[in-house]
Coordinates of C-alpha atoms and ligand atoms in Angstrom, one line a residue:
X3 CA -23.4 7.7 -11.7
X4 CA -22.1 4.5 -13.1
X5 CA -22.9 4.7 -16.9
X6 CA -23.0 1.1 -18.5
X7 CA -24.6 -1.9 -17.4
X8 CA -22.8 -5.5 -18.2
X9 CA -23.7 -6.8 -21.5
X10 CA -25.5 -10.2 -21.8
X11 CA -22.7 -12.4 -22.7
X12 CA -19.4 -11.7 -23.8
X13 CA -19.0 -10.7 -27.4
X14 CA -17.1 -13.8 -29.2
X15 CA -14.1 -11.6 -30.5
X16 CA -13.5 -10.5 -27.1
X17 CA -12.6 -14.1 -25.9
X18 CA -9.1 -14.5 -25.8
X19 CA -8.2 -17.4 -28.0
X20 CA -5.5 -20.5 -26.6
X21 CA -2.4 -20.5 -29.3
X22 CA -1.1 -23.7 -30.6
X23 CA 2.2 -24.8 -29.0
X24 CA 5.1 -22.7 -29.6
X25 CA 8.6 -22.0 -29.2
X26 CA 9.5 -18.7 -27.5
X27 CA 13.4 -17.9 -26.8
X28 CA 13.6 -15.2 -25.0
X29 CA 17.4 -12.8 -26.2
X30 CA 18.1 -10.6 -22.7
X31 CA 16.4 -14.1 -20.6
X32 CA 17.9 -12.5 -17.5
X33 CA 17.0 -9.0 -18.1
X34 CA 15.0 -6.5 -15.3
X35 CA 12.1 -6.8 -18.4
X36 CA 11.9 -10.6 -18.5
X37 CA 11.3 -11.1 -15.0
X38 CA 9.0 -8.2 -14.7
X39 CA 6.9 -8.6 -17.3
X40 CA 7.3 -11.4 -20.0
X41 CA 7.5 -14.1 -17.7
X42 CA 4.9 -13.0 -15.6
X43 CA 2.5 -12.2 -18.5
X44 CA 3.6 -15.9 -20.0
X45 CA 2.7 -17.2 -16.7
X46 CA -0.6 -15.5 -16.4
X47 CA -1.7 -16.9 -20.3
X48 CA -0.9 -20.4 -19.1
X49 CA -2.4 -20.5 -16.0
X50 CA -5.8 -19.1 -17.9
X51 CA -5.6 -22.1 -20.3
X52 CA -4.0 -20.2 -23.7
X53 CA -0.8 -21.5 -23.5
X54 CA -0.9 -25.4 -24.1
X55 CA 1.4 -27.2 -21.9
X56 CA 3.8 -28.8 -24.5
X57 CA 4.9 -25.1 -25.3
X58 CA 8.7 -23.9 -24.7
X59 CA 10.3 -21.0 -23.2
X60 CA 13.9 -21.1 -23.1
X61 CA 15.4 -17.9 -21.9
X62 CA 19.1 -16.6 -23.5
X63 CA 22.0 -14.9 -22.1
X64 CA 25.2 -14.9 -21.7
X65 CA 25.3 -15.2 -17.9
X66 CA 26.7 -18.7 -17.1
X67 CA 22.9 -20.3 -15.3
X68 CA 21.9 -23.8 -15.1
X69 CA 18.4 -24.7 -16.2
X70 CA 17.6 -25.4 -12.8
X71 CA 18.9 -22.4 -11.7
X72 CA 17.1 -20.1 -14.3
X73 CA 13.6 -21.6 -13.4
X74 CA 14.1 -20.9 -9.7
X75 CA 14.9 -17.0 -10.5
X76 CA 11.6 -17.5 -13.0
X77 CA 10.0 -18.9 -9.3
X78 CA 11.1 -16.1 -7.5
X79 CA 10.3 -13.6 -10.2
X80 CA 6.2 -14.7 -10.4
X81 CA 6.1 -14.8 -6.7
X82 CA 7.6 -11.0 -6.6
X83 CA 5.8 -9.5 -9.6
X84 CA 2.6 -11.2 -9.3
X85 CA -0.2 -10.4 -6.8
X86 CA -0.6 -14.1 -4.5
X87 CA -4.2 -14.6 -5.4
X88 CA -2.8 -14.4 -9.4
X89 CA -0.4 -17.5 -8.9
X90 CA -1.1 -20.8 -7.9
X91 CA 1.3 -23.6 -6.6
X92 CA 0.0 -26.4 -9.4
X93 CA 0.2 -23.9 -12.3
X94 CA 3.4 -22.3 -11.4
X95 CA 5.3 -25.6 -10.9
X96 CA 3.9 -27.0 -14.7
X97 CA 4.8 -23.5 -16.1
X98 CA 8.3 -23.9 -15.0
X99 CA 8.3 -27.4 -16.9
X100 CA 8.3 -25.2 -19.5
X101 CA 10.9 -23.8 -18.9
X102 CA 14.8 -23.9 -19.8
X103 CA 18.0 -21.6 -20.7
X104 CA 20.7 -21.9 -22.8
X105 CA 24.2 -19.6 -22.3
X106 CA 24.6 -17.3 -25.9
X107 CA 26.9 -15.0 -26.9
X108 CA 24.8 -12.6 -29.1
X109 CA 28.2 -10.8 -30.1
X110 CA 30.3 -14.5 -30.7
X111 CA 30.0 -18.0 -32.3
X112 CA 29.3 -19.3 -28.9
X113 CA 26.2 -20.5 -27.2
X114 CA 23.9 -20.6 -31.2
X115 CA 24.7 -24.7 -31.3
X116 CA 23.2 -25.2 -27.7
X117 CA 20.3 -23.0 -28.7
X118 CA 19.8 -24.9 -31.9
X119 CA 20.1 -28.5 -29.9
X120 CA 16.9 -27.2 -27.6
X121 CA 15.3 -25.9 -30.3
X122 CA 15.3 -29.3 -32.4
X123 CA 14.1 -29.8 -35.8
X124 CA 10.3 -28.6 -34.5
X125 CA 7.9 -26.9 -37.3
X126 CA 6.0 -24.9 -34.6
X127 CA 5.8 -21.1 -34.5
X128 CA 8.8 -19.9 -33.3
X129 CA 9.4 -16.7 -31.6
X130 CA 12.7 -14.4 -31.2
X131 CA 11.7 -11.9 -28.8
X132 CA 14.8 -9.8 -28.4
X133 CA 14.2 -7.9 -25.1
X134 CA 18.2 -6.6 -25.4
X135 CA 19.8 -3.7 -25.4
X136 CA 18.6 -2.7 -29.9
X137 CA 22.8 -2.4 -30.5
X138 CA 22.4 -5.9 -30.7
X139 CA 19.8 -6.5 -32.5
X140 CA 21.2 -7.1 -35.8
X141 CA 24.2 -9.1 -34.5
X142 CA 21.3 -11.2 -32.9
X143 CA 19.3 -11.9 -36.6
X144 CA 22.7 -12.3 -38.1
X145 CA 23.4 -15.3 -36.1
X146 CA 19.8 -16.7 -36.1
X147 CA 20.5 -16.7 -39.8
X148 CA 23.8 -18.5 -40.0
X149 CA 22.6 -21.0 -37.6
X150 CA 19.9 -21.9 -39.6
X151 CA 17.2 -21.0 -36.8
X152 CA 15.2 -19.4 -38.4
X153 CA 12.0 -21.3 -40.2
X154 CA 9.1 -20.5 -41.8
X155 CA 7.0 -19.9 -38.9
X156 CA 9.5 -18.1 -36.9
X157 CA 8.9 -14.5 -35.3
X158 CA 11.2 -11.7 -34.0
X159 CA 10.1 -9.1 -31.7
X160 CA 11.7 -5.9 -31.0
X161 CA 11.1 -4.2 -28.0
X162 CA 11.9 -0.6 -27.6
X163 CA 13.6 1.7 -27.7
X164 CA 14.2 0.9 -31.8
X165 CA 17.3 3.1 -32.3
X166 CA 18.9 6.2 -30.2
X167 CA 17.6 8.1 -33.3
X168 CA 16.3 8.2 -36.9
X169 CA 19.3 6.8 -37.8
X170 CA 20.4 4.3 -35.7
X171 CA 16.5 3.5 -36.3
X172 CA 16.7 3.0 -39.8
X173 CA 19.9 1.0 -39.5
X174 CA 18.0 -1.8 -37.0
X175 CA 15.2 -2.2 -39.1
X176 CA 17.3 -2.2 -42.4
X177 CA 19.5 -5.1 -40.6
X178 CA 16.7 -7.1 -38.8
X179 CA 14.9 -6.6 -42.6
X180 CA 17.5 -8.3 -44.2
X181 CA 16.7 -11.2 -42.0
X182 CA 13.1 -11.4 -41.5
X183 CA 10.1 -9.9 -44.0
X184 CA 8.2 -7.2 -42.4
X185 CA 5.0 -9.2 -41.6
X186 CA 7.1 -11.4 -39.4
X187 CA 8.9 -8.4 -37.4
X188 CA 6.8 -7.8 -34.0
X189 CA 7.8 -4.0 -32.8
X190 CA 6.4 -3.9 -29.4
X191 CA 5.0 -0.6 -27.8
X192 CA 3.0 -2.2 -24.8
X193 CA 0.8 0.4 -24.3
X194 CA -1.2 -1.0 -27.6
X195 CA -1.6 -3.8 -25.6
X196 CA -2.9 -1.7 -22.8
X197 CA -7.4 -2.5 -22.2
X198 CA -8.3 1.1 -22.3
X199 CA -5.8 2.2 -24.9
X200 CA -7.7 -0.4 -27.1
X201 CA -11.2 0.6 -25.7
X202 CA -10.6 4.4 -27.6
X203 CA -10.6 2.4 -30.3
X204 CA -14.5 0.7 -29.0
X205 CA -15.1 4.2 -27.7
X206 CA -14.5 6.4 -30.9
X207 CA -15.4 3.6 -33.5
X208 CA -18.5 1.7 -32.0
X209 CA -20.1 4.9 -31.2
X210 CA -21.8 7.8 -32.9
X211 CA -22.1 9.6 -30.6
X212 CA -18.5 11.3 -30.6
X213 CA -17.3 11.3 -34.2
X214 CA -19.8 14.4 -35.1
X215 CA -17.6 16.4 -32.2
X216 CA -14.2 15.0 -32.8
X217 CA -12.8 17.5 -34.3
X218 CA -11.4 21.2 -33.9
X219 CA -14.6 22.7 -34.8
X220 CA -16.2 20.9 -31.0
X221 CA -12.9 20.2 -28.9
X222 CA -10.8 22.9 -27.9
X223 CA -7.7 21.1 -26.9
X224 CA -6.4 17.9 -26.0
X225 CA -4.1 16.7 -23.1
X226 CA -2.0 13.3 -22.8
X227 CA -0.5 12.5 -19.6
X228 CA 1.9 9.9 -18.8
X229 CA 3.0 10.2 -15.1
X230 CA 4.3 7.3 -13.1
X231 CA 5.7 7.6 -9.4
X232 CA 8.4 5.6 -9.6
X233 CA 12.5 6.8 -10.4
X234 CA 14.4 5.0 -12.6
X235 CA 14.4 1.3 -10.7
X236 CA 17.9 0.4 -11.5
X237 CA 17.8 0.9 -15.2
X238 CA 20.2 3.7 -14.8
X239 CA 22.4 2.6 -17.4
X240 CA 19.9 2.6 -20.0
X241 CA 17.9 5.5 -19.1
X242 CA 20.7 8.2 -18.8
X243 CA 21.4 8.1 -22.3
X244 CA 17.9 8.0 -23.1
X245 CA 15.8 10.2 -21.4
X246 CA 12.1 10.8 -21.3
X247 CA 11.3 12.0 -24.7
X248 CA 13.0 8.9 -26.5
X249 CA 11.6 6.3 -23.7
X250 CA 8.0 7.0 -23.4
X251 CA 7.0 10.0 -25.9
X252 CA 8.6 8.7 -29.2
X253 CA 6.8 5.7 -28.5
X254 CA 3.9 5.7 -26.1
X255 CA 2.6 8.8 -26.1
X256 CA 2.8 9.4 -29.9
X257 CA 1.0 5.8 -30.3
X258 CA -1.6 6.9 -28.4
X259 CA -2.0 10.2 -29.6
X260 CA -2.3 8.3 -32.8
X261 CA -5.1 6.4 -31.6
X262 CA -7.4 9.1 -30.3
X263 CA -6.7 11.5 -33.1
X264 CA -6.6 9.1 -36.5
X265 CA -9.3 8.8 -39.0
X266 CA -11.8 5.9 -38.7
X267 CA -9.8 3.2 -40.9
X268 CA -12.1 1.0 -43.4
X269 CA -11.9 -1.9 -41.2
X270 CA -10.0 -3.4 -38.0
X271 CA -7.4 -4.3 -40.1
X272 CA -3.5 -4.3 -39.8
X273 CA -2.8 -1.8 -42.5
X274 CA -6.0 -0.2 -42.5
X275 CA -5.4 0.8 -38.6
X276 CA -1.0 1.0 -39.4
X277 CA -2.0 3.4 -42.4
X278 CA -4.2 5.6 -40.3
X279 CA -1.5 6.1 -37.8
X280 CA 1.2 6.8 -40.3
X281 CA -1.3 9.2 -41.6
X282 CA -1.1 11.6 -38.3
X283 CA 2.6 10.9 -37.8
X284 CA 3.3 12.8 -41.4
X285 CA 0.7 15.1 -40.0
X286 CA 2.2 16.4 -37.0
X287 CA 3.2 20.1 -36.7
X288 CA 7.1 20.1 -36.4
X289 CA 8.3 21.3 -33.4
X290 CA 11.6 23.1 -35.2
X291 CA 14.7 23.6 -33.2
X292 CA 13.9 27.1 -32.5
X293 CA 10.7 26.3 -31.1
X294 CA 11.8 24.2 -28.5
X295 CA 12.1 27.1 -25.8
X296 CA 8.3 27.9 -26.2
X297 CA 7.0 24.7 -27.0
X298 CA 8.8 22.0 -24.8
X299 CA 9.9 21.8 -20.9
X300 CA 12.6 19.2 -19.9
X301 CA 12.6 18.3 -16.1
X302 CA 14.5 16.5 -13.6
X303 CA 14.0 15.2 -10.8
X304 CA 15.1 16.1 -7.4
X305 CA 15.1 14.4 -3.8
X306 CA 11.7 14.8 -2.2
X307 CA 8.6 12.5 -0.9
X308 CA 6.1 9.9 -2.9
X309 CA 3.6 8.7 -0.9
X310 CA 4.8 10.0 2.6
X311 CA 7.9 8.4 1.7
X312 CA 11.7 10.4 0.9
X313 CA 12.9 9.6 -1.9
X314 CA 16.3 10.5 -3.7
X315 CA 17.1 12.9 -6.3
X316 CA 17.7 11.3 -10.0
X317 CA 22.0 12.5 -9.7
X318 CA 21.4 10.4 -6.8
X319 CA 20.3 7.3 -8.4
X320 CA 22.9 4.5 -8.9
X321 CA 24.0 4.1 -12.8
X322 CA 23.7 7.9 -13.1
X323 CA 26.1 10.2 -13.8
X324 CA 26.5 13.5 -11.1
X325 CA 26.0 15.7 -13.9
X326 CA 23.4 14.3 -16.2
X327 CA 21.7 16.3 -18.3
X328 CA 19.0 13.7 -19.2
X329 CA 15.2 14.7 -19.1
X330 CA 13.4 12.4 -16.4
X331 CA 10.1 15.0 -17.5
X332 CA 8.9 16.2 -20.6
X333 CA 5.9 18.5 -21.6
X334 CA 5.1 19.9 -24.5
X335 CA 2.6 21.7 -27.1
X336 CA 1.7 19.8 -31.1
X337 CA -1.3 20.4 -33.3
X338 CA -1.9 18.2 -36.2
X339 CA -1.8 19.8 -39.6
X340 CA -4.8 18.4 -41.3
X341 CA -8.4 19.2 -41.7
X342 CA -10.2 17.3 -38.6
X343 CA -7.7 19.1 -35.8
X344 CA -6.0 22.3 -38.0
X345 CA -5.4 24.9 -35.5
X346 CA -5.7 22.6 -32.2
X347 CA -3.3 22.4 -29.6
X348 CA -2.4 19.1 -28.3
X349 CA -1.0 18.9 -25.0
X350 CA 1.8 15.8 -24.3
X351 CA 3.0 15.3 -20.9
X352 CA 5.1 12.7 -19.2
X353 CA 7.7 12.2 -16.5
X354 CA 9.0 9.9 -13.3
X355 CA 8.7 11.0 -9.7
X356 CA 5.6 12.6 -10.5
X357 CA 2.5 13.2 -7.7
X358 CA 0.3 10.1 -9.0
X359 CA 0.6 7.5 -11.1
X360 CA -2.0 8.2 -13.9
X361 CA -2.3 8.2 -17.4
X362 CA -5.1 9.6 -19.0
X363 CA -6.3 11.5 -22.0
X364 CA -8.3 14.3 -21.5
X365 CA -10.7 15.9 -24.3
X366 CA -11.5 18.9 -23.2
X367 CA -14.8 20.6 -25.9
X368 CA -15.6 24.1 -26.4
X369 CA -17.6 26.0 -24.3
X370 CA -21.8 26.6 -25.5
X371 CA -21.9 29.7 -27.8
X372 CA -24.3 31.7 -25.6
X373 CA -26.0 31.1 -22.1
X374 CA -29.1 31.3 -21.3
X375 CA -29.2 30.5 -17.6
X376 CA -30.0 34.3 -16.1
X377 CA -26.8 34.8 -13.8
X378 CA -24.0 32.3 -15.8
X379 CA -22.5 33.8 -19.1
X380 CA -20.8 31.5 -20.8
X381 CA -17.6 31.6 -19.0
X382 CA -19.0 30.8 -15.6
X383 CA -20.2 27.4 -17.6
X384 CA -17.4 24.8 -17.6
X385 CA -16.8 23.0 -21.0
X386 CA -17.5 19.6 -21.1
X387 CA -14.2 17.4 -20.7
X388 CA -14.1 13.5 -21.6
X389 CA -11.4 12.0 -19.5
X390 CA -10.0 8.5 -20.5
X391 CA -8.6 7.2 -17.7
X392 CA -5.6 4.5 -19.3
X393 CA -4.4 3.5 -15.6
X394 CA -5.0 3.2 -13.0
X395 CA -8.6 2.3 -12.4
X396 CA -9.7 2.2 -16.4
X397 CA -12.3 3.5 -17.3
X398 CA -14.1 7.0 -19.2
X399 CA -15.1 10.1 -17.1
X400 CA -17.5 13.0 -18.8
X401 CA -17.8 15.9 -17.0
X402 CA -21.0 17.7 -18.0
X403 CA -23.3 20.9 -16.5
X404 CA -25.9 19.6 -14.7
X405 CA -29.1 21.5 -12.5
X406 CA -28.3 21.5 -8.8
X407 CA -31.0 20.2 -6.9
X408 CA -33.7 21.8 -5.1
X409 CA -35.8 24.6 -5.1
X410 CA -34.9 28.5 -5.2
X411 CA -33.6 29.1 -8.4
X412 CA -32.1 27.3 -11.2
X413 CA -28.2 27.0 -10.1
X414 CA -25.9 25.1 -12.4
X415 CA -22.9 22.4 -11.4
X416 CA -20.4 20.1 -12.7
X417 CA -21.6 16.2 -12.2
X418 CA -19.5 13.6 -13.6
X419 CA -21.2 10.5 -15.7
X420 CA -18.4 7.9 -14.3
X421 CA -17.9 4.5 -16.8
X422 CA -15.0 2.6 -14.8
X423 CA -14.5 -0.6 -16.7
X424 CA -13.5 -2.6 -13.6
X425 CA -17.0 -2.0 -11.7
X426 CA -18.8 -3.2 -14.7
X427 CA -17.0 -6.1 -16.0
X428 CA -15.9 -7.4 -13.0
X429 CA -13.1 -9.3 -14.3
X430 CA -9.0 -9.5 -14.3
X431 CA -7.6 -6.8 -16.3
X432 CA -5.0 -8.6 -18.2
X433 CA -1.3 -7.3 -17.9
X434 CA -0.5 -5.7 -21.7
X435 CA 1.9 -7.9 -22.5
X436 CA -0.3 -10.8 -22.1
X437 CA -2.2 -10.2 -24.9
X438 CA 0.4 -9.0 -27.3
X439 CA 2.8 -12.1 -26.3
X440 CA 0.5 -14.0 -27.9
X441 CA -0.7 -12.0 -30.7
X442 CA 2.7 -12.4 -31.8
X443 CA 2.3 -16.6 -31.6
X444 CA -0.8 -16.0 -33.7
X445 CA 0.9 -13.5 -35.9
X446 CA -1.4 -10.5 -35.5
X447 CA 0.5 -7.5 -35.8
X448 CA -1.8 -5.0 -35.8
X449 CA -0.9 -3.9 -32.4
X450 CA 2.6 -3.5 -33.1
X451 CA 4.6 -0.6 -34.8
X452 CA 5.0 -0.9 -38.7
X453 CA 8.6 0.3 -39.7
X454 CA 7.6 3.3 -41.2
X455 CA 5.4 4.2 -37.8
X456 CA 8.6 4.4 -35.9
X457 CA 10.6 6.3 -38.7
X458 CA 8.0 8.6 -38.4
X459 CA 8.2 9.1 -34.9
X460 CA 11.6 9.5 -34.9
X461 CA 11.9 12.0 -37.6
X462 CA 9.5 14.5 -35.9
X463 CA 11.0 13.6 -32.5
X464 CA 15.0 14.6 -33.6
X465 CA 14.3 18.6 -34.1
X466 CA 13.5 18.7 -30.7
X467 CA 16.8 16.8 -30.1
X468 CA 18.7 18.8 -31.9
X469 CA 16.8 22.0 -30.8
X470 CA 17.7 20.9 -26.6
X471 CA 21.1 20.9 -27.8
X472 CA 21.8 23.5 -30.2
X473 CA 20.0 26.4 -27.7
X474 CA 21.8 24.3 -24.6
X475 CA 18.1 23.5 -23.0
X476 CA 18.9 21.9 -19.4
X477 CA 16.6 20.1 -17.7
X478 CA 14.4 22.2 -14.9
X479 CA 14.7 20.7 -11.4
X480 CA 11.4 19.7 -10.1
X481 CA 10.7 18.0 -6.7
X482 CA 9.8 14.5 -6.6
X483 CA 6.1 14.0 -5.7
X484 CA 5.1 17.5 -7.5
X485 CA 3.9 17.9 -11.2
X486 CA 7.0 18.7 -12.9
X487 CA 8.6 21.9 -12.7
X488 CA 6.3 25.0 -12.7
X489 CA 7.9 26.4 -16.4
X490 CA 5.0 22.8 -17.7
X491 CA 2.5 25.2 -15.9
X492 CA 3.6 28.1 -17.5
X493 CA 4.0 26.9 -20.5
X494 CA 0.2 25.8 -20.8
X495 CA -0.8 28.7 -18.9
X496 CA 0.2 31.1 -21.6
X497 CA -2.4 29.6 -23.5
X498 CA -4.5 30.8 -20.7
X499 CA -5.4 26.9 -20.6
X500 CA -4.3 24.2 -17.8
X501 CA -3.3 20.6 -16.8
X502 CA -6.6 18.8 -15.4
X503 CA -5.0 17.9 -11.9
X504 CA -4.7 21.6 -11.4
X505 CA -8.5 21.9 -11.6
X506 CA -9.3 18.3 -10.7
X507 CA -6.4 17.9 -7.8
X508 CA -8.2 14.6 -6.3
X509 CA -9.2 12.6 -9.1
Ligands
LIG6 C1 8.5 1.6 -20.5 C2 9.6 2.7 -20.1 O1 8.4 1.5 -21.9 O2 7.3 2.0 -20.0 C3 9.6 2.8 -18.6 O3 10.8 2.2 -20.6 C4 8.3 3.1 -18.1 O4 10.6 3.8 -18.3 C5 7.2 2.1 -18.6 O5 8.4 3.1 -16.7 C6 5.9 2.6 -18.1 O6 5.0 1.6 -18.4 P1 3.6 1.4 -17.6 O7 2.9 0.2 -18.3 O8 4.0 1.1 -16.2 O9 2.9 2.7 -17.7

């Protein structure tokens, strides 16, 4: 059943609003992420109208590149990472207009007159997006500073990962702080730009009908998964000496956990929403070193098959060294220590080379207290289970007990009430980065990470660290294309509980 019909109209804070014209330099301009995804998602706000034309995007490296030559790897970079029907000959050739690159030396004097000369003596927002290795991050504000680039209206974003660890953490946002006050510091986690990671905030806060059952009392536990298909895609370097826990479950998967587990804030306000978060990060059960054995399963990735296809093993992978220890898979058990969730587990799951690409949240509530359907006692009933479905296909799944039809008895089955947000709006789903690209140009933050959010995160992420390495906990080989290595079922299964593709294989 398809749950929602479309609304009349679209609700006015819905519409995405066109920015005034801007200046966005781009630090890392010939980076894997800038052609994959800021460009792109630049490209796709321009050719809907929000961008206005006289904007500028001048990407920075050090790579020696023409101007020329940087707007036709910008060319080649919408045509590979957009889908054709998404670009347009007329629109991509005045985006490019747009577009220029000057040669820096974040770690030198060289290169910060040329940037200066593009820039000019404009008084428009400016943004420093710094999409750059984070050891560089403070050498990069430095020399913003002593150039005198920086303006009233100017910007920087961070992209992750901010810091290796707390410290290294604190130290980025201590230097970048001495540069830039904290309203004007963007810390990007895209998956709060993410449709349906924003709709749990419409789903939980524009309805009544689930805040009476959010809470331990109704919902027995609660799973996050984060599984993508693909290996690392050439970002060896980065990735070995990073690993899955720092590069998706200090960030993503805590953010959203934050999301579908804070307390309603007052209002849809920056801090109100920033505090709420902070609120469950200090509320998190630690995960002490000790615990790590029961309570965490590192993976790795072998050679095996995604999608019919072989593929290799992560030792394998170039930029990796043959006898990595880094985590390509991590599972593990939380609860939060306040009164809403006291005493429920939360289940956090995430890895590469996985079976599907899905994310999803799964809610799953406890079962009725006593049957009264002759034949079914109440284990025979299944609990109900809300699925968000993040991506692919967004959209809300609730799996409820339902009367079989027909005559001869009264026989009970599982139906699923099926909301996908695609059917029913019928529209583009925006990349993430789309919409907080420009949030920063209109200097909204509240989808970004407050300082103290990723402190947080860090803090309760480094015992496990520190636990992996004190009790020497090696990653588990797992076969690429499977769900991780078995010990992630085992470890759930103990609780006599398990992961929702092992009951709902095909979803
Ligand atoms: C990034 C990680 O932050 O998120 C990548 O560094 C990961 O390793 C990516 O692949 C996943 O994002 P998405 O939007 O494809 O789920």
């Amino acid at each position: 059943m398809t749950g929602f019909s479309e609304p009349a109209g679209e609700p006015p804070q819905n519409r995405q609003r066109a920015v005034p014209p801007f200046d966005y330099v781009i630090f890392g301009g010939t980076g894997d992420l800038t052609f994959r995804k800021l460009l792109p998602s630049l490209y796709s706000t321009f050719r809907d109208g929000l961008i206005d034309p006289s904007s500028r995007i001048i990407g920075a490296s050090r790579s020696p590149l023409s101007s020329e030559s940087y707007r036709a790897r910008v060319a080649e970079a919408l045509s590979r990472h957009l889908a054709p029907a998404d670009v347009d000959d007329v629109s991509r050739q005045a985006f490019l207009e747009q577009i220029s690159y000057v040669e820096v030396n974040a770690l030198a004097d060289d290169g910060w007159d040329r940037l200066s000369a593009a820039l000019g003596d404009s008084d428009r927002v400016r943004v420093f997006y710094l999409a750059t290795s984070p050891d560089i991050f403070n050498p990069i504000c430095r020399q913003l500073k002593s150039a005198g680039l920086i303006t009233d209206k100017s910007r920087v974003v961070l992209e992750k990962p901010i810091g290796h660890d707390l410290a290294t953490a604190r130290q980025i946002n201590h230097g970048v702080g001495e540069v830039f006050a904290e309203q004007a510091i963007f810390r990007i986690d895209h998956y709060l730009g993410k449709e349906s990671v924003q709709n749990l905030l419409a789903l939980r806060f524009a309805n009544a009908l689930f805040d009476p059952l959010w809470n331990s009392r109704y919902i027995e536990h609660i799973q996050i998964t984060v599984a993508e298909t693909v290996g690392v895609e050439g970002r060896g370097g980065y990735y070995d000496h990073a690993g899955a826990l720092r590069d998706m479950v200090q960030n993503h998967l805590l953010q959203v956990l934050c999301l579908v587990t804070m307390e309603p804030p007052s209002q849809l306000a920056t801090e109100s929403v920033r505090d709420e978060k902070l609120k469950i990060l200090h509320a998190l059960g630690p995960i002490a070193r000790e615990d790590v054995l029961n309570r965490t399963v590192r993976g790795q990735y072998r050679a095996g098959a995604i999608g019919g296809q072989p593929v290799s093993g992560y030792l394998e992978e170039p930029g990796i060294q043959p006898d990595s220890d880094t985590e390509t898979f991590v599972s593990l058990k939380t609860e939060i220590h306040n009164w809403r969730w006291a005493g429920m587990p939360i289940y956090l799951r995430t890895g590469k080379r996985l079976a599907t690409k899905t994310s999803e949240i799964v809610v799953h509530f406890r079962a009725v207290p006593h049957s009264i359907f002759p034949g079914y006692g109440t284990q025979e009933m299944l609990p109900n289970k809300l699925v968000i479905r993040v991506q692919p296909n967004e959209g809300v799944n609730l799996h409820l007990m339902t009367k079989e039809p027909g005559p001869g008895g009264l026989r009970l089955r599982e139906a699923v009430l099926n909301l996908s947000f695609l059917d029913t709006f019928k529209q583009r789903f925006p990349d993430a980065y789309e919409r907080l690209l420009l949030d920063v140009v209109r200097g909204q933050p509240t989808l970004f990470m407050r300082r103290d959010e990723v402190e947080a995160a860090w803090n309760w992420i480094e015992p496990i660290l520190d636990g992996w390495q004190e009790f020497n906990v090696r990653p588990k080989p797992y076969v690429s294309g499977t769900w991780g290595p078995s010990a992630s079922v085992g470890m759930i299964e103990r609780d006599f509980r398990s992961w929702h593709d092992e009951i709902c294989p095909d979803r």
